[in-house]
């Protein structure tokens, strides 16, 4: 069988002193952190679209990558070679999971029936490669945003025929995800939003989105798919205003439509920053509301301000992310999917390894640092003390709904001006810095 990464052998853990660029310095899959192995805690996944289908194109120029798995004039042959290259990559990197869009793994044909037949063929191969390598599917999803039929959205399209096409596509994508034993299924509303309200019935589009998601829940039950459904928020890009703007908007939408029990959130770091939030904020919001499901691990560039999907390398970001994820109980069905692409100038196949090795090490460091902060209770003590007024007396009466406005007015009239306490922001920032090593 053809080897697509002949210059790279199995990536191993060599420890922080290693200078081998093809070795992990911090990610040691079998090492235990807070009672579980790093592999179990981090549940890394490689995404198919950027890593194997990405071309290096940008709005100012076409692709720059020349991939050995693209070297055929026959689309289906390319799909087969790409799948083989992907599983060679997953195995050499030592990740447990992968993620795909339906259209990443098999090219669209002239009819839906023919496209589905192509998918079945590739999925049969993927089933075998999963068995051979032990690599599992973290989640599947549908690309209902690239084809011109979806230019005005999929489930929020003004045309019911496009809604039907998107439904057929999701039906099939859920079925193949189920067949491959996927732990989840993602809905990212690629073009579920609008460019101008002058031609948009916003109320109706939101109703259609809810109907569509209800149909997906029904179909999941019908086929016996036990994986978790996720919504992945993004505020803009490609549309000017996306409906699943951020985690709070998604949560409100789910609650309003009685879907909160059926969906969790797939939080993407770069989407968080596009929404004007930190990645940490979005994770903490989900944790606080019991909807933290999975993560698209990447980073944006605040100087550029678009979805650059860079590989995560910032230790502060990975530490704070893992701090929230660990305190929320860790991943169950979810994991850390590298929805990230190498830069346009990183044209060598080896660059794909450097990118993932660095990102996995960055999260391994974040995990270890966050675990130590938690073990020491270094920040917990400070936060607990800050809110201790709520544990007894006045605070407990308010939380227990024993006091109303009348009682609180009586209290205030009697006790006068409340004492103020320092928020000690510089102190907590220093504490964090002491752990980042
Ligand atoms: C786009 C994005 C998608 C989703 C899956 O910004 O993040 O790749 O993760 O459709
Ligand atoms: Co994503």
CSV table of C-alpha atoms and ligand atoms in Angstrom, one decimal:
chain,number,residue,atom,x,y,z
A,1,UNK,CA,0.0,0.0,0.0
A,2,UNK,CA,1.2,3.5,-0.8
A,3,UNK,CA,2.8,5.4,2.1
A,4,UNK,CA,1.8,9.1,2.1
A,5,UNK,CA,4.0,10.3,4.9
A,6,UNK,CA,7.2,8.3,4.3
A,7,UNK,CA,9.4,10.7,6.2
A,8,UNK,CA,7.4,10.4,9.4
A,9,UNK,CA,7.4,7.4,11.8
A,10,UNK,CA,5.2,6.8,14.8
A,11,UNK,CA,5.2,10.0,16.9
A,12,UNK,CA,6.2,9.1,20.5
A,13,UNK,CA,6.5,10.9,23.8
A,14,UNK,CA,10.1,11.9,24.5
A,15,UNK,CA,9.6,14.4,27.4
A,16,UNK,CA,10.2,18.1,27.7
A,17,UNK,CA,14.0,18.0,27.1
A,18,UNK,CA,13.6,16.3,23.6
A,19,UNK,CA,14.5,18.5,20.6
A,20,UNK,CA,13.0,16.0,18.1
A,21,UNK,CA,10.4,18.0,16.2
A,22,UNK,CA,8.6,14.7,15.5
A,23,UNK,CA,8.1,13.8,19.2
A,24,UNK,CA,5.7,14.9,21.9
A,25,UNK,CA,7.3,16.9,24.7
A,26,UNK,CA,4.2,16.9,27.0
A,27,UNK,CA,1.5,14.7,25.6
A,28,UNK,CA,2.0,11.3,27.0
A,29,UNK,CA,-1.2,9.4,26.2
A,30,UNK,CA,-0.9,6.8,29.0
A,31,UNK,CA,0.1,9.3,31.8
A,32,UNK,CA,-2.6,9.8,34.4
A,33,UNK,CA,-3.9,13.2,35.3
A,34,UNK,CA,-6.5,13.4,38.0
A,35,UNK,CA,-7.1,9.7,37.8
A,36,UNK,CA,-7.5,9.3,34.0
A,37,UNK,CA,-5.0,9.0,31.2
A,38,UNK,CA,-4.2,12.0,29.1
A,39,UNK,CA,-5.7,10.2,26.1
A,40,UNK,CA,-9.0,9.7,27.9
A,41,UNK,CA,-9.0,13.3,29.2
A,42,UNK,CA,-8.1,15.1,25.9
A,43,UNK,CA,-9.8,12.8,23.3
A,44,UNK,CA,-8.0,14.5,20.4
A,45,UNK,CA,-9.6,14.3,16.9
A,46,UNK,CA,-8.2,15.3,13.5
A,47,UNK,CA,-10.6,17.1,11.2
A,48,UNK,CA,-10.8,15.8,7.6
A,49,UNK,CA,-11.7,19.0,5.9
A,50,UNK,CA,-8.7,21.2,6.7
A,51,UNK,CA,-6.1,18.6,7.1
A,52,UNK,CA,-6.8,16.4,4.0
A,53,UNK,CA,-9.1,18.6,1.8
A,54,UNK,CA,-7.6,22.0,2.6
A,55,UNK,CA,-5.7,23.4,-0.4
A,56,UNK,CA,-4.1,26.5,1.1
A,57,UNK,CA,-6.3,28.9,-1.0
A,58,UNK,CA,-7.3,32.3,0.3
A,59,UNK,CA,-9.5,35.1,-1.1
A,60,UNK,CA,-6.5,36.4,-3.1
A,61,UNK,CA,-5.2,33.2,-4.6
A,62,UNK,CA,-5.8,29.5,-5.3
A,63,UNK,CA,-4.3,26.6,-3.4
A,64,UNK,CA,-0.6,26.2,-2.7
A,65,UNK,CA,-0.6,22.6,-1.5
A,66,UNK,CA,0.3,19.7,-3.8
A,67,UNK,CA,-0.8,16.5,-1.9
A,68,UNK,CA,0.2,13.0,-3.0
A,69,UNK,CA,-3.3,11.8,-2.2
A,70,UNK,CA,-4.8,14.2,-4.8
A,71,UNK,CA,-2.7,12.7,-7.6
A,72,UNK,CA,-5.4,11.2,-9.8
A,73,UNK,CA,-7.8,12.5,-12.4
A,74,UNK,CA,-10.5,10.2,-11.0
A,75,UNK,CA,-12.5,11.8,-8.2
A,76,UNK,CA,-13.4,8.6,-6.4
A,77,UNK,CA,-9.8,7.3,-6.6
A,78,UNK,CA,-8.8,10.6,-4.9
A,79,UNK,CA,-11.4,10.0,-2.2
A,80,UNK,CA,-10.0,6.5,-1.6
A,81,UNK,CA,-6.4,7.6,-1.5
A,82,UNK,CA,-7.3,10.5,0.8
A,83,UNK,CA,-9.0,8.2,3.2
A,84,UNK,CA,-5.9,6.0,3.2
A,85,UNK,CA,-3.6,9.0,3.8
A,86,UNK,CA,-5.9,10.1,6.6
A,87,UNK,CA,-5.8,6.8,8.5
A,88,UNK,CA,-2.0,6.7,8.0
A,89,UNK,CA,-1.8,10.2,9.5
A,90,UNK,CA,-4.2,9.4,12.5
A,91,UNK,CA,-2.2,6.2,13.3
A,92,UNK,CA,1.3,7.8,13.1
A,93,UNK,CA,0.1,10.8,15.2
A,94,UNK,CA,-1.6,8.5,17.7
A,95,UNK,CA,-4.9,10.3,17.9
A,96,UNK,CA,-8.0,8.4,19.0
A,97,UNK,CA,-10.6,10.2,16.8
A,98,UNK,CA,-11.4,11.8,13.5
A,99,UNK,CA,-14.3,14.1,12.3
A,100,UNK,CA,-15.7,14.7,8.8
A,101,UNK,CA,-18.3,16.4,6.7
A,102,UNK,CA,-20.2,14.1,4.3
A,103,UNK,CA,-18.8,15.9,1.3
A,104,UNK,CA,-15.2,15.8,2.6
A,105,UNK,CA,-15.0,12.0,2.3
A,106,UNK,CA,-16.9,11.5,-0.9
A,107,UNK,CA,-17.4,13.9,-3.8
A,108,UNK,CA,-20.9,15.0,-4.7
A,109,UNK,CA,-22.2,13.3,-7.9
A,110,UNK,CA,-25.0,14.4,-10.3
A,111,UNK,CA,-27.9,13.1,-8.2
A,112,UNK,CA,-28.5,12.5,-4.5
A,113,UNK,CA,-28.8,8.8,-5.1
A,114,UNK,CA,-25.5,8.6,-6.8
A,115,UNK,CA,-23.8,10.8,-4.2
A,116,UNK,CA,-25.2,8.5,-1.4
A,117,UNK,CA,-23.9,5.4,-3.2
A,118,UNK,CA,-20.4,7.0,-3.3
A,119,UNK,CA,-20.7,7.7,0.4
A,120,UNK,CA,-21.6,4.1,1.1
A,121,UNK,CA,-18.5,2.9,-0.8
A,122,UNK,CA,-16.2,5.2,1.2
A,123,UNK,CA,-17.9,4.5,4.5
A,124,UNK,CA,-17.4,0.8,3.9
A,125,UNK,CA,-13.6,1.5,3.5
A,126,UNK,CA,-13.6,3.7,6.6
A,127,UNK,CA,-15.3,1.0,8.6
A,128,UNK,CA,-12.5,-1.3,7.8
A,129,UNK,CA,-9.7,1.3,8.4
A,130,UNK,CA,-11.3,2.1,11.8
A,131,UNK,CA,-11.3,-1.6,12.7
A,132,UNK,CA,-7.7,-2.0,11.6
A,133,UNK,CA,-6.3,1.1,13.4
A,134,UNK,CA,-8.7,1.4,16.4
A,135,UNK,CA,-9.3,5.1,15.5
A,136,UNK,CA,-12.9,6.1,16.2
A,137,UNK,CA,-15.3,8.7,14.8
A,138,UNK,CA,-15.8,11.6,17.3
A,139,UNK,CA,-18.5,13.2,15.2
A,140,UNK,CA,-19.9,13.4,11.7
A,141,UNK,CA,-21.6,16.4,10.1
A,142,UNK,CA,-23.1,17.7,6.8
A,143,UNK,CA,-21.7,20.2,4.4
A,144,UNK,CA,-24.9,22.1,3.6
A,145,UNK,CA,-23.2,25.4,2.8
A,146,UNK,CA,-20.8,25.0,-0.1
A,147,UNK,CA,-23.0,24.0,-3.0
A,148,UNK,CA,-24.8,26.9,-4.8
A,149,UNK,CA,-28.2,25.4,-3.8
A,150,UNK,CA,-27.4,26.4,-0.2
A,151,UNK,CA,-26.4,30.0,-1.0
A,152,UNK,CA,-29.4,31.3,1.0
A,153,UNK,CA,-29.1,28.7,3.7
A,154,UNK,CA,-30.1,25.1,4.2
A,155,UNK,CA,-32.9,24.7,6.8
A,156,UNK,CA,-33.4,28.5,6.8
A,157,UNK,CA,-33.6,28.7,3.0
A,158,UNK,CA,-36.6,30.6,1.6
A,159,UNK,CA,-37.3,27.5,-0.6
A,160,UNK,CA,-38.9,24.4,1.0
A,161,UNK,CA,-37.2,22.3,-1.7
A,162,UNK,CA,-33.8,23.3,-0.4
A,163,UNK,CA,-35.0,22.6,3.1
A,164,UNK,CA,-35.9,19.1,1.9
A,165,UNK,CA,-32.6,18.6,0.2
A,166,UNK,CA,-30.7,19.6,3.4
A,167,UNK,CA,-32.9,17.2,5.4
A,168,UNK,CA,-32.1,14.4,3.0
A,169,UNK,CA,-28.4,15.1,3.3
A,170,UNK,CA,-28.5,15.3,7.1
A,171,UNK,CA,-30.6,12.0,7.2
A,172,UNK,CA,-27.8,10.2,5.2
A,173,UNK,CA,-25.0,11.9,7.2
A,174,UNK,CA,-26.6,10.8,10.5
A,175,UNK,CA,-27.0,7.3,9.2
A,176,UNK,CA,-23.3,7.0,8.1
A,177,UNK,CA,-22.2,8.5,11.4
A,178,UNK,CA,-24.3,5.9,13.2
A,179,UNK,CA,-22.8,3.1,11.0
A,180,UNK,CA,-19.3,4.3,11.8
A,181,UNK,CA,-20.1,4.2,15.6
A,182,UNK,CA,-19.7,8.0,15.9
A,183,UNK,CA,-20.0,9.5,19.4
A,184,UNK,CA,-21.7,12.6,18.1
A,185,UNK,CA,-23.2,14.6,15.3
A,186,UNK,CA,-22.6,18.3,14.7
A,187,UNK,CA,-24.9,21.0,13.3
A,188,UNK,CA,-22.9,24.1,12.3
A,189,UNK,CA,-25.3,26.5,10.6
A,190,UNK,CA,-23.0,27.3,7.7
A,191,UNK,CA,-25.3,29.8,6.0
A,192,UNK,CA,-28.2,29.7,8.5
A,193,UNK,CA,-28.4,33.5,8.8
A,194,UNK,CA,-28.8,36.5,6.5
A,195,UNK,CA,-27.1,39.2,4.6
A,196,UNK,CA,-29.9,41.8,4.7
A,197,UNK,CA,-33.1,41.9,6.6
A,198,UNK,CA,-34.8,43.7,3.6
A,199,UNK,CA,-35.3,40.3,1.9
A,200,UNK,CA,-35.5,38.1,5.0
A,201,UNK,CA,-38.3,36.8,7.1
A,202,UNK,CA,-36.3,36.3,10.2
A,203,UNK,CA,-39.2,34.9,12.3
A,204,UNK,CA,-40.1,32.3,9.8
A,205,UNK,CA,-36.4,31.2,9.2
A,206,UNK,CA,-35.9,30.7,13.0
A,207,UNK,CA,-39.1,28.6,13.1
A,208,UNK,CA,-37.8,26.5,10.2
A,209,UNK,CA,-34.5,26.0,12.0
A,210,UNK,CA,-36.3,24.6,15.0
A,211,UNK,CA,-38.5,22.3,12.9
A,212,UNK,CA,-35.4,21.0,11.1
A,213,UNK,CA,-33.6,20.2,14.4
A,214,UNK,CA,-36.8,18.5,15.8
A,215,UNK,CA,-36.8,16.3,12.6
A,216,UNK,CA,-33.1,15.4,13.3
A,217,UNK,CA,-34.0,14.4,16.9
A,218,UNK,CA,-36.8,12.3,15.6
A,219,UNK,CA,-34.6,10.6,13.0
A,220,UNK,CA,-31.9,10.0,15.5
A,221,UNK,CA,-34.4,8.1,17.6
A,222,UNK,CA,-35.8,6.3,14.6
A,223,UNK,CA,-32.4,4.8,13.6
A,224,UNK,CA,-31.3,4.2,17.2
A,225,UNK,CA,-28.3,6.5,17.0
A,226,UNK,CA,-27.0,6.9,20.5
A,227,UNK,CA,-24.5,9.7,19.9
A,228,UNK,CA,-24.8,13.2,21.2
A,229,UNK,CA,-26.2,16.0,18.9
A,230,UNK,CA,-24.3,19.3,19.1
A,231,UNK,CA,-24.8,22.8,17.8
A,232,UNK,CA,-21.7,24.8,16.9
A,233,UNK,CA,-22.2,28.5,17.3
A,234,UNK,CA,-20.6,31.1,15.1
A,235,UNK,CA,-21.6,34.8,15.0
A,236,UNK,CA,-20.8,35.6,11.3
A,237,UNK,CA,-18.9,34.4,8.3
A,238,UNK,CA,-20.1,33.4,5.8
A,239,UNK,CA,-23.3,35.3,6.5
A,240,UNK,CA,-23.3,38.7,8.0
A,241,UNK,CA,-25.5,37.5,10.9
A,242,UNK,CA,-25.6,33.9,11.8
A,243,UNK,CA,-28.5,32.7,13.9
A,244,UNK,CA,-26.4,30.5,16.2
A,245,UNK,CA,-24.5,33.6,17.2
A,246,UNK,CA,-22.8,32.4,20.4
A,247,UNK,CA,-23.4,29.9,23.2
A,248,UNK,CA,-25.9,32.1,25.0
A,249,UNK,CA,-28.0,32.6,21.8
A,250,UNK,CA,-27.9,28.8,21.1
A,251,UNK,CA,-29.0,28.1,24.7
A,252,UNK,CA,-31.9,30.5,24.5
A,253,UNK,CA,-33.0,29.0,21.2
A,254,UNK,CA,-32.9,25.5,22.5
A,255,UNK,CA,-34.8,26.4,25.7
A,256,UNK,CA,-37.4,28.3,23.7
A,257,UNK,CA,-38.0,25.4,21.3
A,258,UNK,CA,-37.9,22.6,23.9
A,259,UNK,CA,-34.7,21.1,22.5
A,260,UNK,CA,-32.4,21.7,25.4
A,261,UNK,CA,-32.4,18.0,26.5
A,262,UNK,CA,-31.5,16.9,23.0
A,263,UNK,CA,-28.5,19.1,22.1
A,264,UNK,CA,-25.2,20.2,23.6
A,265,UNK,CA,-22.8,22.7,22.3
A,266,UNK,CA,-19.6,22.2,20.3
A,267,UNK,CA,-17.6,25.3,21.3
A,268,UNK,CA,-15.0,26.6,18.8
A,269,UNK,CA,-12.3,28.9,20.1
A,270,UNK,CA,-12.1,31.1,16.9
A,271,UNK,CA,-15.9,31.4,16.8
A,272,UNK,CA,-15.8,32.6,20.4
A,273,UNK,CA,-13.4,35.4,19.6
A,274,UNK,CA,-15.4,36.4,16.5
A,275,UNK,CA,-18.4,36.8,18.8
A,276,UNK,CA,-16.4,39.1,21.0
A,277,UNK,CA,-16.0,36.6,23.8
A,278,UNK,CA,-13.0,34.6,25.0
A,279,UNK,CA,-12.9,30.9,24.4
A,280,UNK,CA,-12.9,30.5,28.2
A,281,UNK,CA,-16.1,32.5,28.5
A,282,UNK,CA,-18.0,30.4,26.0
A,283,UNK,CA,-16.8,27.1,27.8
A,284,UNK,CA,-17.7,28.5,31.2
A,285,UNK,CA,-21.2,29.6,30.0
A,286,UNK,CA,-21.8,26.1,28.7
A,287,UNK,CA,-20.5,24.4,31.8
A,288,UNK,CA,-22.7,26.6,34.0
A,289,UNK,CA,-25.8,25.6,31.9
A,290,UNK,CA,-25.0,21.9,31.5
A,291,UNK,CA,-24.5,22.1,27.7
A,292,UNK,CA,-20.8,21.7,27.4
A,293,UNK,CA,-20.4,18.9,24.8
A,294,UNK,CA,-17.3,19.1,22.6
A,295,UNK,CA,-14.7,21.5,21.4
A,296,UNK,CA,-13.3,22.7,18.1
A,297,UNK,CA,-9.8,23.5,19.2
A,298,UNK,CA,-8.1,26.2,17.3
A,299,UNK,CA,-7.4,29.9,17.6
A,300,UNK,CA,-8.0,33.1,15.7
A,301,UNK,CA,-5.8,36.1,15.1
A,302,UNK,CA,-7.2,39.2,16.8
A,303,UNK,CA,-5.3,41.4,14.5
A,304,UNK,CA,-7.1,40.0,11.5
A,305,UNK,CA,-10.5,39.4,12.9
A,306,UNK,CA,-11.7,36.6,10.7
A,307,UNK,CA,-11.9,32.8,11.1
A,308,UNK,CA,-8.2,32.1,10.5
A,309,UNK,CA,-8.6,28.6,12.1
A,310,UNK,CA,-5.0,28.5,13.3
A,311,UNK,CA,-3.6,25.6,15.4
A,312,UNK,CA,-3.9,26.3,19.2
A,313,UNK,CA,-0.5,27.1,20.7
A,314,UNK,CA,-1.3,29.6,23.5
A,315,UNK,CA,-0.8,27.9,26.9
A,316,UNK,CA,-3.0,30.4,28.7
A,317,UNK,CA,-5.9,29.6,26.4
A,318,UNK,CA,-5.4,25.8,26.7
A,319,UNK,CA,-4.9,26.0,30.5
A,320,UNK,CA,-8.1,28.1,31.0
A,321,UNK,CA,-10.1,25.8,28.6
A,322,UNK,CA,-8.9,22.7,30.5
A,323,UNK,CA,-9.6,24.4,33.8
A,324,UNK,CA,-13.3,24.8,32.9
A,325,UNK,CA,-13.6,21.4,31.1
A,326,UNK,CA,-12.1,19.5,34.1
A,327,UNK,CA,-14.2,21.3,36.7
A,328,UNK,CA,-17.3,20.5,34.5
A,329,UNK,CA,-16.5,16.8,34.9
A,330,UNK,CA,-14.5,16.4,31.6
A,331,UNK,CA,-15.6,15.1,28.3
A,332,UNK,CA,-18.0,12.2,27.9
A,333,UNK,CA,-19.0,12.0,24.2
A,334,UNK,CA,-17.0,15.0,23.2
A,335,UNK,CA,-13.3,15.8,22.7
A,336,UNK,CA,-10.8,18.2,21.3
A,337,UNK,CA,-11.2,18.4,17.5
A,338,UNK,CA,-8.5,20.3,15.7
A,339,UNK,CA,-10.7,22.4,13.4
A,340,UNK,CA,-7.5,24.1,12.3
A,341,UNK,CA,-5.5,24.5,9.1
A,342,UNK,CA,-1.8,24.9,8.4
A,343,UNK,CA,-0.9,28.3,6.9
A,344,UNK,CA,-0.8,28.8,3.2
A,345,UNK,CA,3.0,28.7,3.1
A,346,UNK,CA,3.2,25.4,5.1
A,347,UNK,CA,3.2,23.4,2.0
A,348,UNK,CA,4.9,20.2,3.1
A,349,UNK,CA,2.9,17.2,4.4
A,350,UNK,CA,5.3,17.1,7.4
A,351,UNK,CA,3.8,20.5,8.4
A,352,UNK,CA,0.6,18.7,9.2
A,353,UNK,CA,2.5,16.8,11.8
A,354,UNK,CA,4.2,19.8,13.3
A,355,UNK,CA,0.8,21.6,13.6
A,356,UNK,CA,-0.9,18.7,15.4
A,357,UNK,CA,2.1,17.8,17.6
A,358,UNK,CA,2.3,21.4,18.8
A,359,UNK,CA,-1.4,21.7,19.4
A,360,UNK,CA,-1.5,18.4,21.3
A,361,UNK,CA,1.4,19.4,23.5
A,362,UNK,CA,-0.2,22.8,24.1
A,363,UNK,CA,-3.3,21.1,25.4
A,364,UNK,CA,-1.3,18.5,27.4
A,365,UNK,CA,0.4,21.3,29.1
A,366,UNK,CA,-2.8,23.1,29.7
A,367,UNK,CA,-4.3,19.9,31.2
A,368,UNK,CA,-1.4,19.4,33.6
A,369,UNK,CA,-1.4,23.0,34.7
A,370,UNK,CA,-5.2,23.1,35.2
A,371,UNK,CA,-5.1,19.9,37.1
A,372,UNK,CA,-2.5,21.3,39.5
A,373,UNK,CA,-4.5,24.5,40.0
A,374,UNK,CA,-7.5,22.4,40.8
A,375,UNK,CA,-5.6,19.9,43.1
A,376,UNK,CA,-4.2,22.8,45.1
A,377,UNK,CA,-7.5,24.7,45.2
A,378,UNK,CA,-5.4,27.7,44.3
A,379,UNK,CA,-8.2,29.7,42.7
A,380,UNK,CA,-11.2,27.9,44.3
A,381,UNK,CA,-10.3,29.2,47.7
A,382,UNK,CA,-10.2,32.8,46.5
A,383,UNK,CA,-13.5,32.4,44.7
A,384,UNK,CA,-15.2,30.6,47.5
A,385,UNK,CA,-14.1,33.2,50.0
A,386,UNK,CA,-15.4,36.0,47.6
A,387,UNK,CA,-18.9,34.5,47.6
A,388,UNK,CA,-18.9,33.2,51.2
A,389,UNK,CA,-21.5,35.8,52.2
A,390,UNK,CA,-24.1,33.6,50.4
A,391,UNK,CA,-23.4,30.6,52.5
A,392,UNK,CA,-25.2,31.8,55.6
A,393,UNK,CA,-27.3,34.7,57.0
A,394,UNK,CA,-28.5,37.3,54.5
A,395,UNK,CA,-27.1,35.5,51.4
A,396,UNK,CA,-28.6,32.1,52.3
A,397,UNK,CA,-32.0,33.8,53.0
A,398,UNK,CA,-31.9,35.4,49.5
A,399,UNK,CA,-30.9,32.2,47.7
A,400,UNK,CA,-33.4,30.2,49.8
A,401,UNK,CA,-36.1,32.8,48.8
A,402,UNK,CA,-36.8,33.5,52.4
A,403,UNK,CA,-36.3,37.2,52.0
A,404,UNK,CA,-38.2,39.4,49.5
A,405,UNK,CA,-37.8,43.1,48.7
A,406,UNK,CA,-39.6,44.2,52.0
A,407,UNK,CA,-37.1,42.2,54.1
A,408,UNK,CA,-34.2,43.4,52.1
A,409,UNK,CA,-35.2,47.0,52.5
A,410,UNK,CA,-35.6,46.5,56.2
A,411,UNK,CA,-32.1,44.9,56.3
A,412,UNK,CA,-30.6,47.8,54.3
A,413,UNK,CA,-32.2,50.5,56.4
A,414,UNK,CA,-30.9,48.8,59.5
A,415,UNK,CA,-27.4,48.0,58.4
A,416,UNK,CA,-26.6,50.9,56.1
A,417,UNK,CA,-23.8,51.0,53.5
A,418,UNK,CA,-22.5,47.6,52.6
A,419,UNK,CA,-18.8,46.9,53.1
A,420,UNK,CA,-16.8,46.6,49.9
A,421,UNK,CA,-14.3,43.9,49.3
A,422,UNK,CA,-11.4,43.8,46.8
A,423,UNK,CA,-11.8,41.7,43.7
A,424,UNK,CA,-8.1,41.0,43.9
A,425,UNK,CA,-7.8,40.6,40.1
A,426,UNK,CA,-4.0,41.2,40.0
A,427,UNK,CA,-3.6,38.5,42.8
A,428,UNK,CA,-5.6,35.9,40.8
A,429,UNK,CA,-3.7,36.7,37.7
A,430,UNK,CA,-0.4,36.2,39.6
A,431,UNK,CA,-1.6,32.9,40.9
A,432,UNK,CA,-2.3,31.7,37.4
A,433,UNK,CA,1.1,32.9,36.2
A,434,UNK,CA,2.8,30.9,39.0
A,435,UNK,CA,1.3,27.7,37.7
A,436,UNK,CA,2.0,28.4,34.0
A,437,UNK,CA,5.4,26.7,33.7
B,1,LIG,C1,-16.7,26.5,10.1
B,1,LIG,C2,-16.5,25.4,11.0
B,1,LIG,C3,-17.0,24.1,10.5
B,1,LIG,C4,-17.7,23.2,11.5
B,1,LIG,C5,-18.2,21.9,11.0
B,1,LIG,O1,-16.3,27.7,10.7
B,1,LIG,O2,-16.1,25.5,12.1
B,1,LIG,O3,-15.9,23.4,9.9
B,1,LIG,O4,-16.8,22.9,12.6
B,1,LIG,O5,-19.1,22.2,9.9
B,2,LIG,CO1,-15.7,24.2,13.7
